[in-house]
CSV table of C-alpha atoms in Angstrom, one decimal:
chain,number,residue,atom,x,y,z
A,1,UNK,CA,0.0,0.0,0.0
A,2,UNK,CA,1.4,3.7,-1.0
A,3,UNK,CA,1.7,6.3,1.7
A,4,UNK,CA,0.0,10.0,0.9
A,5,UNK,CA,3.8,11.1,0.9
A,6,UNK,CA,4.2,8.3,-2.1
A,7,UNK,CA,1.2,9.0,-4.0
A,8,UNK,CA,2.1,13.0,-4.0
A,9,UNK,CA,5.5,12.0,-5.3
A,10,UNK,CA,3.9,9.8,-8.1
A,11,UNK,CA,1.3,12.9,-9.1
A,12,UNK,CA,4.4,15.4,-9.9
A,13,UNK,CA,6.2,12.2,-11.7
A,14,UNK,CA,3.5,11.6,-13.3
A,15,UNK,CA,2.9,15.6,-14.5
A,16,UNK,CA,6.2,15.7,-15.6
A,17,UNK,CA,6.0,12.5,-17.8
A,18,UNK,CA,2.8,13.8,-19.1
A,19,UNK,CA,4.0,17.2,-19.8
A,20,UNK,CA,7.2,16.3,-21.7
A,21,UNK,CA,5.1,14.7,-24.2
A,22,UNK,CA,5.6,17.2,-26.7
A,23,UNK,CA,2.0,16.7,-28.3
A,24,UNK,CA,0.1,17.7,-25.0
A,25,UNK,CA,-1.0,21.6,-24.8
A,26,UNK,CA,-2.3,20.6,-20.9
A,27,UNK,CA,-3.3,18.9,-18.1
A,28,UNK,CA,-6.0,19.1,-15.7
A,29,UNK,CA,-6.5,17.3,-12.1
A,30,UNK,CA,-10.0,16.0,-11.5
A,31,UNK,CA,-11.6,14.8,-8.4
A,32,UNK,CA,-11.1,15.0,-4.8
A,33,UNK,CA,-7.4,15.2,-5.2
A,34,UNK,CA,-8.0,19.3,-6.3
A,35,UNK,CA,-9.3,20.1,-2.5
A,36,UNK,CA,-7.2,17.2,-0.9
A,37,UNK,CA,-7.9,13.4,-1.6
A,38,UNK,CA,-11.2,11.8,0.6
A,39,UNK,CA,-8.3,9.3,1.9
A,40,UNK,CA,-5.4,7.0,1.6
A,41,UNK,CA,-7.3,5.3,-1.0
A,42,UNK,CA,-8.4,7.8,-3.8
A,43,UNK,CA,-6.5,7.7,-6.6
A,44,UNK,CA,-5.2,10.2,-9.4
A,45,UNK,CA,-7.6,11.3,-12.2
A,46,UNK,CA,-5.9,13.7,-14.9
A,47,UNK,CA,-7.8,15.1,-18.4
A,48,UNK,CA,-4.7,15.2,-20.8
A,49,UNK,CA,-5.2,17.2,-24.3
A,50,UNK,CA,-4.1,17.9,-27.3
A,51,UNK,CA,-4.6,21.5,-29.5
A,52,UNK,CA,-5.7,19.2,-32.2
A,53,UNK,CA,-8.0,16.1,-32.7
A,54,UNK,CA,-5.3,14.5,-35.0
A,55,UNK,CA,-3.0,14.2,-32.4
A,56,UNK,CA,-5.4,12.5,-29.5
A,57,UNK,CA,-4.3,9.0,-30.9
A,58,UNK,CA,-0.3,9.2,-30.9
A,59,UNK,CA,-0.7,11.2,-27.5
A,60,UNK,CA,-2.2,8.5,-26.1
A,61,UNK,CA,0.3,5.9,-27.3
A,62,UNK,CA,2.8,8.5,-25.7
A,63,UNK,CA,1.7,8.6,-22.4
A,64,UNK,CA,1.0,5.0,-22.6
A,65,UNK,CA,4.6,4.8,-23.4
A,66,UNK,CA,5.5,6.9,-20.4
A,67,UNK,CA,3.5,5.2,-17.9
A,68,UNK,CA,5.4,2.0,-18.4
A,69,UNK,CA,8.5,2.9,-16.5
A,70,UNK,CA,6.4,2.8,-13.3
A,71,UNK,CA,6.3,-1.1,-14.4
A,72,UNK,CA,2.2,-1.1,-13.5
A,73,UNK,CA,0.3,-3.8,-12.8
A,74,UNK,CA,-2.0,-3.5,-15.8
A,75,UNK,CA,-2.9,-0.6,-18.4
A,76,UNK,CA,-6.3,-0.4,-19.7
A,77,UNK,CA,-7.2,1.4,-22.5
A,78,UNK,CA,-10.6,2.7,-23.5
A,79,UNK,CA,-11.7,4.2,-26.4
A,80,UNK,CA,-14.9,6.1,-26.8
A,81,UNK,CA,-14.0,8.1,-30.2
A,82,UNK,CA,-11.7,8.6,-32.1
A,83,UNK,CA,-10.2,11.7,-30.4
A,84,UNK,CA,-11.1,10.3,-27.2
A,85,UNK,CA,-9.1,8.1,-24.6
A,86,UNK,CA,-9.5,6.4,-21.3
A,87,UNK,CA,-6.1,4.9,-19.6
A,88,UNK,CA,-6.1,3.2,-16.3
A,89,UNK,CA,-2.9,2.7,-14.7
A,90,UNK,CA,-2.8,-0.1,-12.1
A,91,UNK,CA,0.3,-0.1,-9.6
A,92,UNK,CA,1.5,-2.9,-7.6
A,93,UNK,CA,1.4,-1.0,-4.5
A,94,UNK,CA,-2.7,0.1,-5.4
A,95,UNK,CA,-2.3,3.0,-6.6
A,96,UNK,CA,-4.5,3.9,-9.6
A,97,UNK,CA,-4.4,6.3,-12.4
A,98,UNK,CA,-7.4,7.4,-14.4
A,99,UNK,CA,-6.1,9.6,-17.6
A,100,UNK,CA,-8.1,10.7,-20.2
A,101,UNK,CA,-7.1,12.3,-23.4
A,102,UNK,CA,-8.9,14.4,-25.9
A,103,UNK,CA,-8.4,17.0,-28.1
A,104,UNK,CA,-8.6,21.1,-25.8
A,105,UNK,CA,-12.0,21.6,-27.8
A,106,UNK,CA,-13.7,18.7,-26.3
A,107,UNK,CA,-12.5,19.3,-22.9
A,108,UNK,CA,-15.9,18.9,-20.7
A,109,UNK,CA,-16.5,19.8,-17.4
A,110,UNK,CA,-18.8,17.8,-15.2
A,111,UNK,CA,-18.0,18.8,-11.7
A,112,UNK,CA,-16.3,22.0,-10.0
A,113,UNK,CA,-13.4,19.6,-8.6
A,114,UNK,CA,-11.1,20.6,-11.5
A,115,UNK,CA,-7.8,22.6,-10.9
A,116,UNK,CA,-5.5,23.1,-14.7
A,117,UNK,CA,-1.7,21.9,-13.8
A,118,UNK,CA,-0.4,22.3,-17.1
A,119,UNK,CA,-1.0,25.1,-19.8
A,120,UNK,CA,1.4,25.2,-22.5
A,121,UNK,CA,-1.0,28.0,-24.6
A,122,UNK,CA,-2.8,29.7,-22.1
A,123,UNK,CA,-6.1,27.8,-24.2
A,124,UNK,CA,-6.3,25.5,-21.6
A,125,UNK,CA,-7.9,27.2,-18.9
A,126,UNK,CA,-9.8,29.5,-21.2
A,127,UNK,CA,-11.5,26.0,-22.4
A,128,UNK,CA,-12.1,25.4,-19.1
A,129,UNK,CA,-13.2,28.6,-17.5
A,130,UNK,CA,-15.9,28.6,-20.6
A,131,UNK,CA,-17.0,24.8,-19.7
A,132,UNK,CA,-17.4,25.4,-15.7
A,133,UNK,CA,-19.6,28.4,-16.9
A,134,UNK,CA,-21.9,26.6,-18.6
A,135,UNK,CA,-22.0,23.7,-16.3
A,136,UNK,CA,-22.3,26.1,-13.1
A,137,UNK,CA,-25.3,28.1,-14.7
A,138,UNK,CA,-27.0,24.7,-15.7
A,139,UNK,CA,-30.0,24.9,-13.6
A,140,UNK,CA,-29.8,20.3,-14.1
A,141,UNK,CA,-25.9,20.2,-13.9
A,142,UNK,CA,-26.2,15.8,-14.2
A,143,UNK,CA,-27.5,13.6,-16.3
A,144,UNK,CA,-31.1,12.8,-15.8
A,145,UNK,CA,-33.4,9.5,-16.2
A,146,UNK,CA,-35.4,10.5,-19.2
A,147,UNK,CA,-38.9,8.5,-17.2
A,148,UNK,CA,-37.3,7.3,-13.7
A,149,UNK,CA,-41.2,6.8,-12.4
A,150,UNK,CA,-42.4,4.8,-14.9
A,151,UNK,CA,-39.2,2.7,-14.8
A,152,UNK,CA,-38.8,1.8,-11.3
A,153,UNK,CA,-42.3,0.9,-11.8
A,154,UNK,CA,-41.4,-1.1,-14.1
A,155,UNK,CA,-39.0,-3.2,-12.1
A,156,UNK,CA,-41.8,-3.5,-9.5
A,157,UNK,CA,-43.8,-5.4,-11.7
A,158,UNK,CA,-41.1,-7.6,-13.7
A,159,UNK,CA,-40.0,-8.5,-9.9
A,160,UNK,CA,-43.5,-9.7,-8.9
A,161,UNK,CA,-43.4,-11.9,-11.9
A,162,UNK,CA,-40.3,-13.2,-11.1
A,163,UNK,CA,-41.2,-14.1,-7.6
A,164,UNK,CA,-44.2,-15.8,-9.1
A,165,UNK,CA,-41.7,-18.3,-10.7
A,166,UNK,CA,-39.2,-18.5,-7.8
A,167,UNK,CA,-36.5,-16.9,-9.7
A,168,UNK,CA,-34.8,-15.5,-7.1
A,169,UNK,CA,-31.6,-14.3,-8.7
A,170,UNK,CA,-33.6,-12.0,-11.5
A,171,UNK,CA,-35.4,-10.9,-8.3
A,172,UNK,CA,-32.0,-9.7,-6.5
A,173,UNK,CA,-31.0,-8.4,-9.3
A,174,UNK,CA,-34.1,-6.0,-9.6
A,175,UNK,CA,-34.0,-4.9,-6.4
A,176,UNK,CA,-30.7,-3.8,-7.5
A,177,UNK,CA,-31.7,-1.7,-10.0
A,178,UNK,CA,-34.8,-0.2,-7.7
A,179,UNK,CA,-32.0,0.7,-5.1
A,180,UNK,CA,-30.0,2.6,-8.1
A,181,UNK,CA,-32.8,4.4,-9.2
A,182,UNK,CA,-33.2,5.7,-5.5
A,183,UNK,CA,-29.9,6.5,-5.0
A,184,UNK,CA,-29.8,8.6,-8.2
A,185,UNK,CA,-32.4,10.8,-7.3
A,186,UNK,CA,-30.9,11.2,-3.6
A,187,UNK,CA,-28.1,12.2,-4.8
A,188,UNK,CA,-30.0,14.8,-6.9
A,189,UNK,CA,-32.2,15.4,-4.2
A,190,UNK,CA,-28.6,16.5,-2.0
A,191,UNK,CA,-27.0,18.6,-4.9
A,192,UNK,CA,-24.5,15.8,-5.5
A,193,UNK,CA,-22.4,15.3,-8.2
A,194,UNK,CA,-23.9,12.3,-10.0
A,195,UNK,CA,-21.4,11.5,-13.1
A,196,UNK,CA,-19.9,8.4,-11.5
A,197,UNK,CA,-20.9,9.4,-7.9
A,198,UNK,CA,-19.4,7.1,-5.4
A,199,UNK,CA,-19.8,8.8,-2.1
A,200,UNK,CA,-22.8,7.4,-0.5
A,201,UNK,CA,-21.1,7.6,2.7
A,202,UNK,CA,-22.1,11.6,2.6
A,203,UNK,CA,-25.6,11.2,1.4
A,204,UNK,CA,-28.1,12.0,4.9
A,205,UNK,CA,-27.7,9.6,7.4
A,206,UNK,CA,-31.4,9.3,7.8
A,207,UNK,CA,-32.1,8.4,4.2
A,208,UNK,CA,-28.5,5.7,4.6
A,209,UNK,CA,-30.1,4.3,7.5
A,210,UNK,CA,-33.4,3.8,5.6
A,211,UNK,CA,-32.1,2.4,2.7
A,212,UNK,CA,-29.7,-0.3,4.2
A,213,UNK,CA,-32.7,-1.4,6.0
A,214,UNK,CA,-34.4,-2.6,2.9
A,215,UNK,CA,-31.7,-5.0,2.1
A,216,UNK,CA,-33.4,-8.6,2.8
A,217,UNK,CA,-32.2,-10.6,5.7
A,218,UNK,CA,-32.9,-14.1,4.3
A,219,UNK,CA,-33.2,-15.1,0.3
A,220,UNK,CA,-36.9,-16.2,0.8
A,221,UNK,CA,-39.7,-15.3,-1.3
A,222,UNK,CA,-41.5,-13.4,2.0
A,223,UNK,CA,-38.5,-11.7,2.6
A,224,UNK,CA,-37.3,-10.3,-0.8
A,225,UNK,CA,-41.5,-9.0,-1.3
A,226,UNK,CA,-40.8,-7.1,2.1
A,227,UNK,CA,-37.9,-5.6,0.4
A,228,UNK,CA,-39.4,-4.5,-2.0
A,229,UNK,CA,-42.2,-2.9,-0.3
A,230,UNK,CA,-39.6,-1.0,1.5
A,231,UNK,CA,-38.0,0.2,-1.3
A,232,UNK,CA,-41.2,1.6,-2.7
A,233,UNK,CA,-42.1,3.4,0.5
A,234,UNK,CA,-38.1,4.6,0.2
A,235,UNK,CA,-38.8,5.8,-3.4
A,236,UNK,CA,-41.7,7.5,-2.7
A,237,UNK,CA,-40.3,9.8,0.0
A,238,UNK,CA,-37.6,10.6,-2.6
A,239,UNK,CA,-39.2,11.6,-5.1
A,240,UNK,CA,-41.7,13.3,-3.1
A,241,UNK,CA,-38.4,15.8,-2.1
A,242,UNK,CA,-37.2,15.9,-5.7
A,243,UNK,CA,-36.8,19.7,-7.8
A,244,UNK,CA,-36.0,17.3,-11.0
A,245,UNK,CA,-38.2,14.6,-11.0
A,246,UNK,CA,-42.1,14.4,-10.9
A,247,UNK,CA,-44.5,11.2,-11.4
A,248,UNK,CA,-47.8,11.4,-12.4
A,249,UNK,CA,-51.1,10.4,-10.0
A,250,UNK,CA,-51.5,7.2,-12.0
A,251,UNK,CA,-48.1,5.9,-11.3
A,252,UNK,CA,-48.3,7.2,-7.7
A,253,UNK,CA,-51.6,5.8,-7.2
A,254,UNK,CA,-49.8,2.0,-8.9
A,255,UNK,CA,-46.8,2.1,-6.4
A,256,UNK,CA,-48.8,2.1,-3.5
């Protein structure tokens, strides 16, 4: 396991690797690492990017190139387009890299964690400034669920047919996706950031407390119905705080 003194020293490594590459116009850190990391755990996320969309490929292979003298564990590489890049670096001591590369145009913003560490133009945080702008005066500033009442609905009635047959594991699974659905619009409910949120632990103790309780205690028919019962109560009181989300009588009227 890396230390907080290690995993500073592997951040300015790591920027200087990244900025020698002569094909990358900046850098920018993501995440909790801007304000100081959650905890020994969180790793590095960096947005890499080029002044042109030509270049996004061979940058990539570049960093990728870089990377290798840490002798990682495992690189992954993700491709979404073809001027966009996803690399995650695996260390043997747990330490994880998340570095995305795209051309300065496409630079997006999706949370006010962002701090620019390298500007070789002065473009950079221009691009940037512009992007937080627009995301900042975005009264929805997260992806939404186009119908998120009608689809936990939904699950409700696929799971009591599923129960009907005794398929347990499809039922467990759609309790899942119930639970998701209701952290979602908690998290929207809080004002938290919901692009890859992963910090329940903040969410309102009240509304943690509740939800853990609708996990079932046995896998028995009896028990995963109760569960879900719970979780429609649980959804309900959500969406009955929600700014973004509305359901209509019919649906409200169903889920009881």
């Amino acid at each position: 396991m890396y230390s907080t003194v290690e995993r500073e020293d592997y951040f300015r490594n790591t920027i200087s690797k990244i900025e020698a590459v002569e094909l990358v116009e900046g850098i920018v850190q993501l995440g909790s690492g801007v304000i100081g990391y959650k905890d020994v755990y969180s790793d590095i996320d960096l947005m890499v990017c080029t002044s042109k969309e030509e270049n996004a490929q061979a940058t990539k292979e570049q960093i990728h190139q870089a990377l290798t003298e840490y002798t990682p564990m495992y690189i992954k590489e993700k491709k979404f387009s073809d001027t966009i890049f996803l690399l995650i670096v695996l260390l043997e001591n747990g330490l994880e890299f998340n570095i995305s590369i795209a051309p300065r145009n496409l630079l997006p913003v999706r949370s006010p964690l962002w701090k620019v560490v390298v500007d070789k133009t002065g473009d950079v945080l221009k691009k940037m400034n512009e992007e937080n702008e627009k995301f900042e005066s975005n009264p929805v500033k997260y992806d939404i669920y186009s119908d998120i009442a009608f689809e936990f609905f939904y699950c409700t009635i696929g799971l009591d047919k599923e129960l009907k047959r005794n398929n347990f594991i499809y039922s467990l699974k759609l309790l899942d996706t119930m639970r998701d659905y209701i952290l979602h619009v908690q998290a929207m409910n809080e004002g938290k950031k919901c692009h890859q949120f992963k910090a329940y632990d903040t969410l309102n103790p009240d509304f943690i407390e509740g939800y853990l309780s609708t996990f079932p205690k046995e896998i028995t028919k009896d028990a995963i119905a109760d569960s879900a019962l719970q979780l429609k109560e649980l959804f309900m009181l959500v969406m009955g705080d929600s700014s973004v989300y509305d359901m209509d009588d019919s649906l409200r009227h169903l889920l009881r």
